[in-house]
Amino acid sequence: MSSPAPSSSRTTAPNQIAVWRTQGELFVANNLTYSVTVYDKGTGVLKRRIAGSNTQIDRPTGIAIDEVNAELYVANDFGDSITVYELTAERNAAPKRTLAGSATGLVGPVGVAVDPAHNELFVSNYRADDAGSITVYGRTASGNTAPIRTIQGSATGLDAPQGLGLDPLHGEIFVANSAYTTPDAGAILVFHRSDSGNVAPFRRIEGADTSLCNPVGLALNLARGEVIVANSNFGHGSCDESVTTYAIRDSGNAAPLRVLVGSEVSELANPTGVAICEECLCQHANPVVDRAGLCTVFEMGTGKVSMSNGDPTGDFGNLCMVGGSLSMSGGQLVKGDAYLGAKVQISISGTTAIRGEIFQPYDLTAEVNAAFDASSTKGALACDQNLADLKKAQTIYATKPGENVLCVNNVALNQVVTLNAGGYSGVSFVINVKGGFALTGGPGGQIRVQTPLEPKDVLINVLGTGTDVKFSGSGNASVVDGTILAPYRKIGIAPGGSTDRSCPPATSASRQGRSSSARRASSRCRIPHCAFAEALAACSRARASLSRHPRSGAPLGRFDVTIVLGPARIHLELPMPRSS
C-alpha cells in the first residue's frame, strides 16, 4: 500500500537529521514511524514523505545527504541495512540500492557519512560485538558486500557509536561515542579516514569538563572549525540533555565553546540529531566557481600585508583583512575597496592609492565562512582527471560540459599551463591540490585560461595543511587566472616580474576618504555578501575604466585572483605584480 501524501508536519521519535543545502530542505529520520520526512528549512512546512513497504525503511536512525551525486542514505537500525534514494524520492519509493546481509558487518547501523572525494561510505554500528564498529564501503556498494575496512576492537574505545562526521580536508572521521549503557558518560573519538582494525583514536574529547552526556548526534561546521554534538542522556542519568559545541581540534577534557541546555525555552528533550545549515550561501544561475565572498586578496589571520618597491603593483580587486597591518608606500594600488577589521593598523604614504573606499571596522565573518565552506565543499568532489604533478607547460582540456575536477598532487611551475574548454559549453575548472603549490619566475609560472573561459570559471583549491603556497617571479610575473583558496596554509608573495613602468602614479588616498578627482574616476562596486555572483559582471563593467592600459587601451582587468590565507601568523610581503 502506498503511503499517503504529506498532510502533517508531525515527526515521531525523530533521530538524526540532514540538510540539502542548495535546495533548502531538512531531512528527518523518524524511528517509530519507519519514515523519512522532508521539510522546508525556512518555514518548517512538510514537503514530502518517504514511507511504505517498498522503501525497505526499518526503524531509520542515521541519515546523510550526498549533494555531489544527489543521493540520500538511510541507516536502518532494525533492518541492519543502508538504503539509498534519489534526493527527490517520496511516498513509497523503492531504494536505488540496498546494502544488507551477513557479509556486510552491519549490526545496528545508526550513523552514516559519505565521502564523495574517495567514493567511500562510513557506517557506525552500535550493536556490533557489544561495543560497536565503524565499517567502510565503496560509495556505490550494494547487496551482501563486505566492508573494505573495519574499525573494531578494544583499542578503538568504541562504545555504542552513533553519529558520524567527516572532515575531508584533513581526512578525519569523528564519532559520537554514546556509551549507551553507562549513565553520564560518552566521548567524541577521532580516527584517520584510512584507519582499519583495532586502532586507537588519535584524538578524543572526554571528561567531566566536556559536558558530554551520552552523545548521539554529531555535525561538523568546517566553515567555523567547530564540532556540534547532541547529548541525549537516554533518560537514565543526571547529566543535562544538551547541544554542546567544541573547537574542531579540541582534545582531552576540553570545555565546550557553547552549551544549549534542555529547558522550556530551548525545547530540547532527548536530542539525537544535529545538522549545520550555513546561511548566506550565494546561489545563481551562472555563479563563479567559488570565492571568499567579496574579497580578491583576503588575509584571514594576524599577518602583514605590505606593498612596496616603487612599481605600480598591487591588488586589482577588493582587499580584505581581518587583522594585522596594512602598509602601502610608493606606487601601490588597490583598485577596489578595502574592507578591514577593527584591529587592522594602517600605514599609507607616497603615491599610493585605494581607488575605492576604506570600510573599517568591517565584519568579515561571511567571507571567512565562505572561504572554508568553498574549500571543503569543492575538496570533496570526485576527480574527473588525475594529474600527478603540474611541472611543465601544457594545455588541459575539459572532458565534459559543466564542472571539471582536476586532482593534482603537486604544482611546481615556472612555465605556463593553459585551461581550455575543449569545445564544451558552460565549463568551469576545480583544481584540488593535495601537496605543494609554487609558481616561480623565469619564463613565469602561470595558470591561464583560453576564451571562452574566464577567471571566474577557475578555482584552485589547496587542501589541508602542508608547505606554504608560494608565488615569486624574475623576468615575468607569476600569474593565476582564477581563485585560490588555501584556508589552512600560509601564502607568501614575493617581489617579481616586470610591471608597466609607463603607468601613471596612482592618486594618493587617506584612511578617511579620497580626493574628488579620485572619487569621480573610480566606480564604487558595492557587493553585498549574498549578491557577489549576481554583481560580478556589473562590477567588472564598472571597473573597466580603471582597468585599461593608459596608452594602448588594452584591457588589464582579466587578471582576477582571490587569495585566502591560513588562520594565523601569515606574512604577505608583496601582492603579485602583473604585466600588461
Coordinates of C-alpha atoms in Angstrom, one line a residue:
M1 CA 0.0 0.0 0.0
S2 CA 1.3 3.4 -0.9
S3 CA 1.9 5.9 1.9
P4 CA -0.4 9.0 2.0
A5 CA 0.6 12.3 0.7
P6 CA 2.2 14.7 3.2
S7 CA -0.5 16.2 5.3
S8 CA 1.1 16.7 8.7
S9 CA 4.3 18.1 9.9
R10 CA 4.4 15.7 12.8
T11 CA 7.6 13.7 13.5
T12 CA 7.6 10.6 15.7
A13 CA 10.8 9.7 17.6
P14 CA 12.9 11.8 15.2
N15 CA 16.6 10.7 15.2
Q16 CA 19.3 12.1 13.0
I17 CA 18.8 14.9 10.6
A18 CA 20.5 16.3 7.4
V19 CA 20.2 19.4 5.3
W20 CA 20.1 19.6 1.5
R21 CA 21.7 22.9 1.4
T22 CA 21.3 24.0 -2.2
Q23 CA 17.5 23.2 -2.1
G24 CA 16.9 24.5 1.5
E25 CA 15.4 21.2 2.7
L26 CA 15.6 19.4 6.1
F27 CA 15.5 15.6 6.1
V28 CA 14.5 13.8 9.3
A29 CA 14.7 10.1 10.1
N30 CA 11.6 9.1 12.1
N31 CA 12.4 5.9 14.0
L32 CA 9.0 4.9 15.3
T33 CA 7.0 5.6 12.1
Y34 CA 9.5 3.9 9.8
S35 CA 9.7 7.1 7.6
V36 CA 11.8 10.0 6.4
T37 CA 10.1 13.4 6.3
V38 CA 11.4 16.4 4.3
Y39 CA 10.7 20.0 5.4
D40 CA 11.3 23.5 4.1
K41 CA 14.2 24.5 6.4
G42 CA 13.0 28.1 6.5
T43 CA 9.2 27.6 7.1
G44 CA 9.2 24.1 8.6
V45 CA 6.4 23.1 6.2
L46 CA 6.3 19.4 5.3
K47 CA 7.1 18.9 1.6
R48 CA 7.2 15.1 1.2
R49 CA 7.5 11.9 3.0
I50 CA 9.2 8.6 2.2
A51 CA 7.4 5.6 3.8
G52 CA 5.9 2.3 2.8
S53 CA 6.8 -1.3 2.2
N54 CA 8.7 -0.7 -1.0
T55 CA 11.1 1.7 0.7
Q56 CA 12.6 -1.0 2.9
I57 CA 12.9 1.6 5.7
D58 CA 13.1 -0.3 9.0
R59 CA 13.5 1.9 12.2
P60 CA 15.7 4.5 10.5
T61 CA 18.2 6.2 12.7
G62 CA 21.0 7.7 10.7
I63 CA 20.7 9.8 7.6
A64 CA 23.2 11.5 5.2
I65 CA 23.0 13.6 2.0
D66 CA 25.4 13.4 -0.8
E67 CA 24.8 16.6 -2.9
V68 CA 27.6 15.7 -5.3
N69 CA 25.8 12.5 -6.5
A70 CA 22.2 13.7 -5.5
E71 CA 21.6 10.7 -3.2
L72 CA 20.0 10.2 0.3
Y73 CA 21.5 7.5 2.6
V74 CA 19.4 6.0 5.4
A75 CA 20.8 3.7 8.2
N76 CA 18.1 1.2 9.3
D77 CA 18.7 0.1 12.8
F78 CA 16.3 -2.9 12.9
G79 CA 16.9 -3.7 9.2
D80 CA 20.7 -3.9 9.6
S81 CA 20.8 -2.2 6.2
I82 CA 21.7 1.0 4.4
T83 CA 19.1 2.1 1.8
V84 CA 19.9 4.8 -0.8
Y85 CA 17.4 7.0 -2.6
E86 CA 17.2 9.9 -5.0
L87 CA 17.2 13.1 -3.1
T88 CA 13.8 13.9 -4.6
A89 CA 12.3 10.5 -3.7
E90 CA 8.8 10.5 -2.0
R91 CA 5.9 8.3 -0.9
N92 CA 6.5 4.5 -1.3
A93 CA 9.6 4.8 -3.5
A94 CA 11.9 1.8 -3.7
P95 CA 15.6 2.5 -2.9
K96 CA 18.2 2.8 -5.7
R97 CA 20.5 0.4 -3.8
T98 CA 20.4 -1.6 -0.6
L99 CA 23.4 -2.7 1.4
A100 CA 22.4 -5.7 3.6
G101 CA 23.4 -9.2 4.5
S102 CA 25.7 -11.2 6.8
A103 CA 28.9 -10.3 5.0
T104 CA 28.3 -6.5 5.3
G105 CA 29.1 -6.4 9.0
L106 CA 26.1 -4.1 9.5
V107 CA 24.7 -4.7 13.1
G108 CA 22.5 -1.9 14.3
P109 CA 23.7 0.7 11.9
V110 CA 22.8 4.2 13.3
G111 CA 25.3 6.6 11.8
V112 CA 26.3 7.2 8.2
A113 CA 28.6 9.6 6.4
V114 CA 29.5 9.8 2.7
D115 CA 32.9 10.8 1.2
P116 CA 32.4 11.6 -2.5
A117 CA 36.1 12.5 -3.0
H118 CA 37.2 9.0 -2.2
N119 CA 33.9 7.3 -3.2
E120 CA 33.5 5.8 0.3
L121 CA 30.7 5.2 2.7
F122 CA 31.2 5.2 6.5
V123 CA 28.7 3.5 8.9
S124 CA 28.7 3.3 12.7
N125 CA 27.2 0.0 14.1
Y126 CA 26.3 0.3 17.8
R127 CA 25.4 -3.3 18.4
A128 CA 28.5 -5.0 16.9
D129 CA 30.1 -7.3 19.4
D130 CA 28.5 -5.4 22.3
A131 CA 30.9 -2.4 21.7
G132 CA 30.4 -1.3 18.2
S133 CA 32.3 -0.8 15.0
I134 CA 32.9 1.5 12.1
T135 CA 32.5 -0.2 8.7
V136 CA 33.7 1.4 5.4
Y137 CA 32.4 0.5 1.9
G138 CA 32.7 1.7 -1.6
R139 CA 30.1 4.5 -2.0
T140 CA 28.0 2.5 -4.5
A141 CA 28.3 -0.8 -2.6
S142 CA 25.0 -2.8 -2.6
G143 CA 23.8 -6.3 -1.7
N144 CA 25.7 -8.5 0.6
T145 CA 29.1 -6.7 0.1
A146 CA 31.8 -7.0 2.7
P147 CA 33.4 -3.7 4.0
I148 CA 36.7 -2.7 2.6
R149 CA 37.8 -1.6 6.2
T150 CA 36.5 -2.1 9.7
I151 CA 37.5 -0.2 12.8
Q152 CA 36.8 -2.5 15.7
G153 CA 38.4 -3.9 18.9
S154 CA 39.3 -3.0 22.5
A155 CA 41.9 -0.4 21.5
T156 CA 39.4 1.7 19.5
G157 CA 37.5 2.8 22.6
L158 CA 34.2 2.4 20.7
D159 CA 31.2 2.0 23.0
A160 CA 27.8 2.1 21.1
P161 CA 29.0 4.6 18.5
Q162 CA 26.3 6.6 16.8
G163 CA 26.6 9.9 14.9
L164 CA 29.5 10.4 12.4
G165 CA 31.1 13.5 10.9
L166 CA 33.7 13.6 8.1
D167 CA 36.4 16.3 7.7
P168 CA 37.5 15.8 4.0
L169 CA 40.2 18.4 4.3
H170 CA 42.2 16.6 6.9
G171 CA 41.0 13.0 6.2
E172 CA 39.4 12.6 9.6
I173 CA 36.3 10.8 10.8
F174 CA 34.5 12.0 14.0
V175 CA 32.4 9.5 16.1
A176 CA 29.8 10.3 18.8
N177 CA 30.6 7.5 21.2
S178 CA 27.3 7.3 23.1
A179 CA 28.2 4.8 25.9
Y180 CA 24.6 3.8 25.9
T181 CA 24.6 1.6 28.9
T182 CA 26.7 3.9 31.1
P183 CA 24.9 6.9 32.6
D184 CA 26.6 10.4 32.4
A185 CA 29.3 9.1 30.0
G186 CA 30.4 9.3 26.4
A187 CA 33.1 10.8 24.2
I188 CA 34.0 12.1 20.8
L189 CA 36.5 9.9 19.0
V190 CA 38.6 11.0 16.0
F191 CA 40.1 8.5 13.6
H192 CA 42.1 8.9 10.4
R193 CA 39.8 8.3 7.4
S194 CA 42.0 5.4 6.3
D195 CA 42.2 3.6 9.7
S196 CA 41.4 0.0 9.9
G197 CA 41.4 -2.8 12.5
N198 CA 41.9 -2.5 16.3
V199 CA 43.4 1.0 16.1
A200 CA 43.1 3.7 18.8
P201 CA 41.7 7.1 18.0
F202 CA 44.4 9.7 17.6
R203 CA 42.3 12.3 19.4
R204 CA 39.3 12.2 21.8
I205 CA 37.2 14.6 23.7
E206 CA 36.2 13.1 27.0
G207 CA 36.0 14.1 30.7
A208 CA 33.9 15.9 33.2
D209 CA 34.6 19.4 31.9
T210 CA 33.3 18.5 28.4
S211 CA 29.6 18.4 29.4
L212 CA 29.2 15.4 27.1
C213 CA 26.2 13.3 28.1
N214 CA 25.7 10.1 26.1
P215 CA 26.3 11.9 22.7
V216 CA 24.2 10.6 19.8
G217 CA 24.1 13.2 17.0
L218 CA 27.2 14.9 15.6
A219 CA 27.8 17.5 12.9
L220 CA 30.9 19.4 11.7
N221 CA 30.9 23.1 10.9
L222 CA 34.0 23.2 8.8
A223 CA 33.5 26.9 8.0
R224 CA 33.8 27.8 11.7
G225 CA 36.1 24.9 12.7
E226 CA 33.5 23.5 15.2
V227 CA 32.1 20.2 16.3
I228 CA 28.4 20.3 17.4
V229 CA 27.1 17.4 19.5
A230 CA 23.5 16.4 20.5
N231 CA 23.7 14.8 24.0
S232 CA 20.8 12.5 24.7
N233 CA 21.1 11.3 28.3
F234 CA 18.9 8.4 27.3
G235 CA 16.8 9.2 30.4
H236 CA 18.9 7.2 32.8
G237 CA 21.5 9.8 34.0
S238 CA 21.8 13.0 35.9
C239 CA 23.7 15.0 33.2
D240 CA 22.0 17.5 31.0
E241 CA 20.2 16.9 27.7
S242 CA 22.0 19.4 25.7
V243 CA 23.8 20.5 22.5
T244 CA 27.5 21.3 23.0
T245 CA 30.0 22.9 20.7
Y246 CA 33.7 22.4 20.6
A247 CA 36.7 23.6 18.5
I248 CA 37.4 21.1 15.8
R249 CA 40.9 20.5 17.2
D250 CA 39.9 20.1 20.8
S251 CA 41.1 17.1 22.7
G252 CA 41.1 15.7 26.2
N253 CA 38.9 17.2 28.9
A254 CA 38.1 20.3 26.9
A255 CA 35.2 22.5 28.0
P256 CA 32.7 23.3 25.2
L257 CA 32.7 26.7 23.5
R258 CA 28.9 26.9 23.9
V259 CA 26.2 24.8 25.6
L260 CA 22.5 24.8 24.8
V261 CA 20.7 23.0 27.7
G262 CA 17.2 21.4 27.6
S263 CA 14.5 23.7 29.1
E264 CA 11.1 25.0 28.3
V265 CA 12.8 27.8 26.3
S266 CA 15.1 25.6 24.2
E267 CA 12.5 22.8 24.0
L268 CA 15.4 20.3 24.0
A269 CA 14.3 16.8 25.1
N270 CA 16.4 13.8 24.5
P271 CA 18.1 15.4 21.4
T272 CA 19.5 12.8 19.0
G273 CA 20.3 14.7 15.8
V274 CA 22.1 17.9 14.8
A275 CA 22.9 19.4 11.4
I276 CA 24.6 22.5 10.1
C277 CA 23.0 24.9 7.7
E278 CA 25.2 27.8 6.7
E279 CA 23.2 30.8 5.7
C280 CA 24.2 33.4 3.1
L281 CA 25.4 30.9 0.6
C282 CA 25.0 32.6 -2.8
Q283 CA 23.2 30.7 -5.5
H284 CA 23.0 32.0 -9.0
A285 CA 22.1 30.6 -12.5
N286 CA 25.7 31.3 -13.6
P287 CA 27.8 31.6 -10.5
V288 CA 31.6 31.9 -10.2
V289 CA 33.2 28.5 -9.3
D290 CA 33.6 29.7 -5.7
R291 CA 35.0 32.6 -3.8
A292 CA 35.6 34.1 -0.4
G293 CA 32.7 36.5 -0.6
L294 CA 33.5 40.0 -1.8
C295 CA 37.3 39.6 -1.4
T296 CA 40.0 39.5 -4.1
V297 CA 43.0 39.4 -1.7
F298 CA 41.9 38.0 1.6
E299 CA 44.2 37.9 4.7
M300 CA 42.4 35.9 7.4
G301 CA 44.9 35.9 10.3
T302 CA 47.1 38.5 12.1
G303 CA 49.6 38.8 9.3
K304 CA 51.0 41.7 7.5
V305 CA 50.1 43.0 4.0
S306 CA 53.0 45.2 2.7
M307 CA 53.0 46.8 -0.7
S308 CA 56.3 48.5 -1.6
N309 CA 59.3 48.7 -4.1
G310 CA 58.0 51.6 -6.2
D311 CA 56.5 49.9 -9.2
P312 CA 52.7 50.2 -9.6
T313 CA 52.0 46.7 -8.4
G314 CA 49.1 45.7 -6.2
D315 CA 45.7 44.2 -5.7
F316 CA 43.4 44.6 -8.7
G317 CA 40.2 43.9 -6.8
N318 CA 38.9 44.3 -3.2
L319 CA 41.4 44.0 -0.3
C320 CA 40.0 42.3 2.9
M321 CA 41.9 42.0 6.2
V322 CA 40.6 40.5 9.4
G323 CA 43.6 41.5 11.5
G324 CA 47.2 42.5 11.2
S325 CA 48.6 45.6 9.5
L326 CA 48.4 47.2 6.1
S327 CA 51.4 49.1 4.8
M328 CA 51.5 50.9 1.4
S329 CA 54.4 53.1 0.2
G330 CA 55.4 54.0 -3.3
G331 CA 53.2 53.4 -6.3
Q332 CA 50.9 50.7 -5.0
L333 CA 47.3 50.3 -5.9
V334 CA 44.1 48.8 -4.7
K335 CA 41.5 49.3 -7.4
G336 CA 38.6 48.2 -5.4
D337 CA 37.6 48.9 -1.8
A338 CA 39.4 47.9 1.4
Y339 CA 37.4 46.0 4.0
L340 CA 39.3 46.0 7.3
G341 CA 38.7 44.5 10.7
A342 CA 38.6 46.8 13.7
K343 CA 42.1 45.9 14.8
V344 CA 43.9 46.4 11.5
Q345 CA 46.6 49.0 11.6
I346 CA 47.1 51.2 8.5
S347 CA 50.2 53.0 7.2
I348 CA 49.8 54.7 3.8
S349 CA 52.3 57.1 2.3
G350 CA 53.8 58.1 -1.0
T351 CA 52.0 57.9 -4.3
T352 CA 49.8 55.0 -3.2
A353 CA 46.0 54.8 -3.7
I354 CA 43.0 52.9 -2.7
R355 CA 40.7 53.8 -5.6
G356 CA 37.6 52.6 -3.8
E357 CA 36.7 53.3 -0.2
I358 CA 38.0 52.1 3.1
F359 CA 35.5 50.4 5.3
Q360 CA 36.6 50.0 8.9
P361 CA 35.6 48.3 11.2
Y362 CA 34.1 45.8 8.8
D363 CA 32.7 42.4 9.8
L364 CA 34.2 39.7 7.5
T365 CA 32.6 36.7 9.2
A366 CA 30.6 35.9 6.0
E367 CA 33.8 35.9 3.9
V368 CA 35.7 33.7 6.4
N369 CA 32.8 31.2 6.4
A370 CA 32.5 31.3 2.6
A371 CA 36.3 30.5 2.3
F372 CA 36.2 27.5 4.5
D373 CA 32.9 26.3 3.1
A374 CA 34.0 26.6 -0.5
S375 CA 37.3 24.8 0.1
S376 CA 35.7 21.9 2.0
T377 CA 32.8 21.5 -0.5
K378 CA 35.0 21.6 -3.6
G379 CA 37.6 19.4 -2.0
A380 CA 35.0 16.6 -1.6
L381 CA 34.3 16.4 -5.3
A382 CA 35.1 13.2 -7.2
C383 CA 38.0 13.6 -9.7
D384 CA 37.4 13.8 -13.5
Q385 CA 41.1 13.9 -14.3
N386 CA 44.0 12.7 -12.1
L387 CA 47.3 14.6 -12.6
A388 CA 50.3 13.5 -10.6
D389 CA 52.1 16.9 -10.8
L390 CA 51.9 20.1 -12.8
K391 CA 55.5 21.0 -13.7
K392 CA 55.6 21.6 -17.4
A393 CA 53.9 23.8 -20.0
Q394 CA 50.7 22.1 -21.2
T395 CA 47.1 22.6 -22.2
I396 CA 44.5 20.9 -20.2
Y397 CA 41.2 20.3 -21.9
A398 CA 37.8 19.9 -20.3
T399 CA 36.4 16.4 -20.8
K400 CA 32.7 17.4 -20.3
P401 CA 30.4 20.4 -20.1
G402 CA 29.9 22.0 -16.7
E403 CA 32.3 21.5 -13.8
N404 CA 35.5 19.6 -14.4
V405 CA 37.5 18.5 -11.3
L406 CA 41.3 18.0 -11.7
C407 CA 43.1 16.3 -8.8
V408 CA 46.8 17.2 -8.6
N409 CA 49.4 16.0 -6.2
N410 CA 51.9 19.0 -6.5
V411 CA 52.2 22.2 -8.5
A412 CA 55.7 23.5 -9.2
L413 CA 55.6 25.7 -12.3
N414 CA 57.9 28.1 -14.0
Q415 CA 56.1 27.7 -17.3
V416 CA 52.5 28.3 -18.5
V417 CA 49.6 25.8 -18.0
T418 CA 46.6 26.7 -20.1
L419 CA 43.0 25.6 -19.4
N420 CA 40.8 25.0 -22.4
A421 CA 37.0 24.4 -22.6
G422 CA 37.6 21.7 -25.1
G423 CA 34.6 22.8 -27.2
Y424 CA 32.1 22.2 -24.4
S425 CA 29.7 24.8 -23.1
G426 CA 29.4 26.1 -19.5
V427 CA 32.8 24.8 -18.5
S428 CA 34.4 25.5 -15.2
F429 CA 37.5 24.0 -13.5
V430 CA 38.2 23.0 -9.9
I431 CA 41.8 22.1 -9.3
N432 CA 42.2 20.3 -6.0
V433 CA 45.9 20.3 -4.9
K434 CA 46.9 17.9 -2.1
G435 CA 50.6 18.7 -1.9
G436 CA 52.8 21.8 -2.6
F437 CA 51.8 24.8 -4.7
A438 CA 54.6 27.1 -6.0
L439 CA 54.7 29.4 -9.0
T440 CA 58.2 30.7 -9.8
G441 CA 59.6 33.2 -12.3
G442 CA 62.0 32.9 -15.2
P443 CA 59.6 32.3 -18.1
G444 CA 56.8 32.9 -15.5
G445 CA 54.9 30.2 -13.7
Q446 CA 51.3 30.8 -14.8
I447 CA 47.9 29.1 -14.9
R448 CA 45.9 30.9 -17.6
V449 CA 42.5 30.4 -19.3
Q450 CA 41.7 30.5 -23.0
T451 CA 38.5 32.1 -24.3
P452 CA 35.6 31.5 -23.7
L453 CA 36.8 30.6 -20.2
E454 CA 37.1 33.5 -17.8
P455 CA 39.0 33.8 -14.4
K456 CA 35.7 33.4 -12.6
D457 CA 35.4 29.9 -14.1
V458 CA 38.6 28.6 -12.3
L459 CA 39.1 27.6 -8.6
I460 CA 42.4 26.3 -7.4
N461 CA 41.8 24.7 -4.0
V462 CA 44.9 23.9 -2.0
L463 CA 43.8 21.3 0.5
G464 CA 44.7 20.8 4.1
T465 CA 47.9 21.7 5.9
G466 CA 51.3 21.5 4.3
T467 CA 54.0 23.6 2.8
D468 CA 53.5 27.3 2.2
V469 CA 51.8 28.4 -1.0
K470 CA 54.5 30.4 -2.8
F471 CA 54.5 33.0 -5.6
S472 CA 57.6 34.7 -7.0
G473 CA 58.9 35.9 -10.2
S474 CA 62.0 37.1 -12.0
G475 CA 61.6 38.2 -15.6
N476 CA 57.9 37.5 -15.9
A477 CA 55.2 37.6 -13.2
S478 CA 53.6 34.6 -11.6
V479 CA 50.0 34.8 -12.6
V480 CA 46.8 32.9 -12.0
D481 CA 43.6 33.4 -13.8
G482 CA 41.1 32.4 -11.2
T483 CA 40.5 32.0 -7.5
I484 CA 43.0 30.4 -5.0
L485 CA 41.7 29.0 -1.7
A486 CA 44.2 27.8 0.9
P487 CA 42.5 28.3 4.3
Y488 CA 44.9 26.1 6.2
R489 CA 48.2 27.3 4.8
K490 CA 50.4 30.3 4.7
I491 CA 50.8 32.2 1.4
G492 CA 53.9 34.1 0.5
I493 CA 54.0 36.5 -2.4
A494 CA 57.5 37.9 -3.1
P495 CA 58.6 40.7 -5.5
G496 CA 58.9 39.5 -9.0
G497 CA 58.0 40.1 -12.6
S498 CA 58.1 43.2 -14.7
T499 CA 55.4 45.9 -14.4
D500 CA 54.4 48.5 -16.9
R501 CA 56.5 51.5 -15.9
S502 CA 54.5 53.8 -18.2
C503 CA 51.5 53.5 -15.9
P504 CA 50.8 56.9 -14.2
P505 CA 51.2 57.1 -10.5
A506 CA 48.1 56.4 -8.5
T507 CA 46.2 59.1 -6.8
S508 CA 47.0 59.3 -3.1
A509 CA 44.3 58.4 -0.6
S510 CA 43.9 58.7 3.1
R511 CA 42.2 56.4 5.5
Q512 CA 39.2 58.8 5.7
G513 CA 38.5 59.0 2.0
R514 CA 39.7 60.1 -1.4
S515 CA 40.1 63.3 -3.4
S516 CA 37.2 64.4 -5.5
S517 CA 39.1 63.6 -8.7
A518 CA 39.8 60.1 -7.5
R519 CA 36.2 59.7 -6.4
R520 CA 35.0 60.6 -9.9
A521 CA 37.5 58.3 -11.6
S522 CA 36.6 55.3 -9.6
S523 CA 33.4 53.2 -9.8
R524 CA 32.0 52.1 -6.4
C525 CA 31.3 48.4 -6.7
R526 CA 29.4 47.7 -3.5
I527 CA 28.8 44.0 -3.4
P528 CA 26.5 42.6 -0.6
H529 CA 27.7 39.3 0.9
C530 CA 24.9 37.3 -0.8
A531 CA 25.0 39.1 -4.1
F532 CA 28.5 38.5 -5.2
A533 CA 27.8 36.2 -8.1
E534 CA 25.0 38.4 -9.3
A535 CA 27.1 41.6 -9.0
L536 CA 30.3 40.2 -10.5
A537 CA 29.5 41.1 -14.1
A538 CA 28.2 44.6 -13.3
C539 CA 31.2 45.2 -11.0
S540 CA 33.6 44.2 -13.7
R541 CA 32.0 46.6 -16.2
A542 CA 32.1 49.4 -13.7
R543 CA 35.8 48.9 -13.1
A544 CA 36.6 48.8 -16.8
S545 CA 37.7 52.5 -16.9
L546 CA 40.3 51.7 -14.3
S547 CA 41.5 48.5 -15.9
R548 CA 42.9 49.6 -19.3
H549 CA 46.4 50.3 -20.4
P550 CA 47.0 54.1 -20.4
R551 CA 48.3 54.1 -24.0
S552 CA 47.1 51.1 -25.9
G553 CA 43.7 50.9 -24.2
A554 CA 44.1 47.1 -23.9
P555 CA 42.1 45.6 -21.0
L556 CA 44.0 44.8 -17.9
G557 CA 41.1 43.6 -15.8
R558 CA 41.2 40.0 -16.9
F559 CA 43.6 39.0 -14.1
D560 CA 41.4 38.4 -11.1
V561 CA 42.9 36.3 -8.3
T562 CA 41.4 35.5 -4.9
I563 CA 43.8 34.5 -2.2
V564 CA 42.6 33.0 1.1
L565 CA 45.3 32.6 3.7
G566 CA 45.6 30.4 6.7
P567 CA 44.4 31.3 10.2
A568 CA 47.5 32.6 11.9
R569 CA 50.8 34.4 11.6
I570 CA 50.7 35.0 7.9
H571 CA 53.2 37.3 6.2
L572 CA 52.1 38.7 2.8
E573 CA 55.1 40.6 1.5
L574 CA 54.1 41.9 -1.9
P575 CA 51.0 41.3 -4.0
M576 CA 51.6 39.6 -7.3
P577 CA 52.7 42.1 -10.0
R578 CA 51.0 41.8 -13.3
S579 CA 52.3 42.7 -16.7
S580 CA 50.2 44.3 -19.3

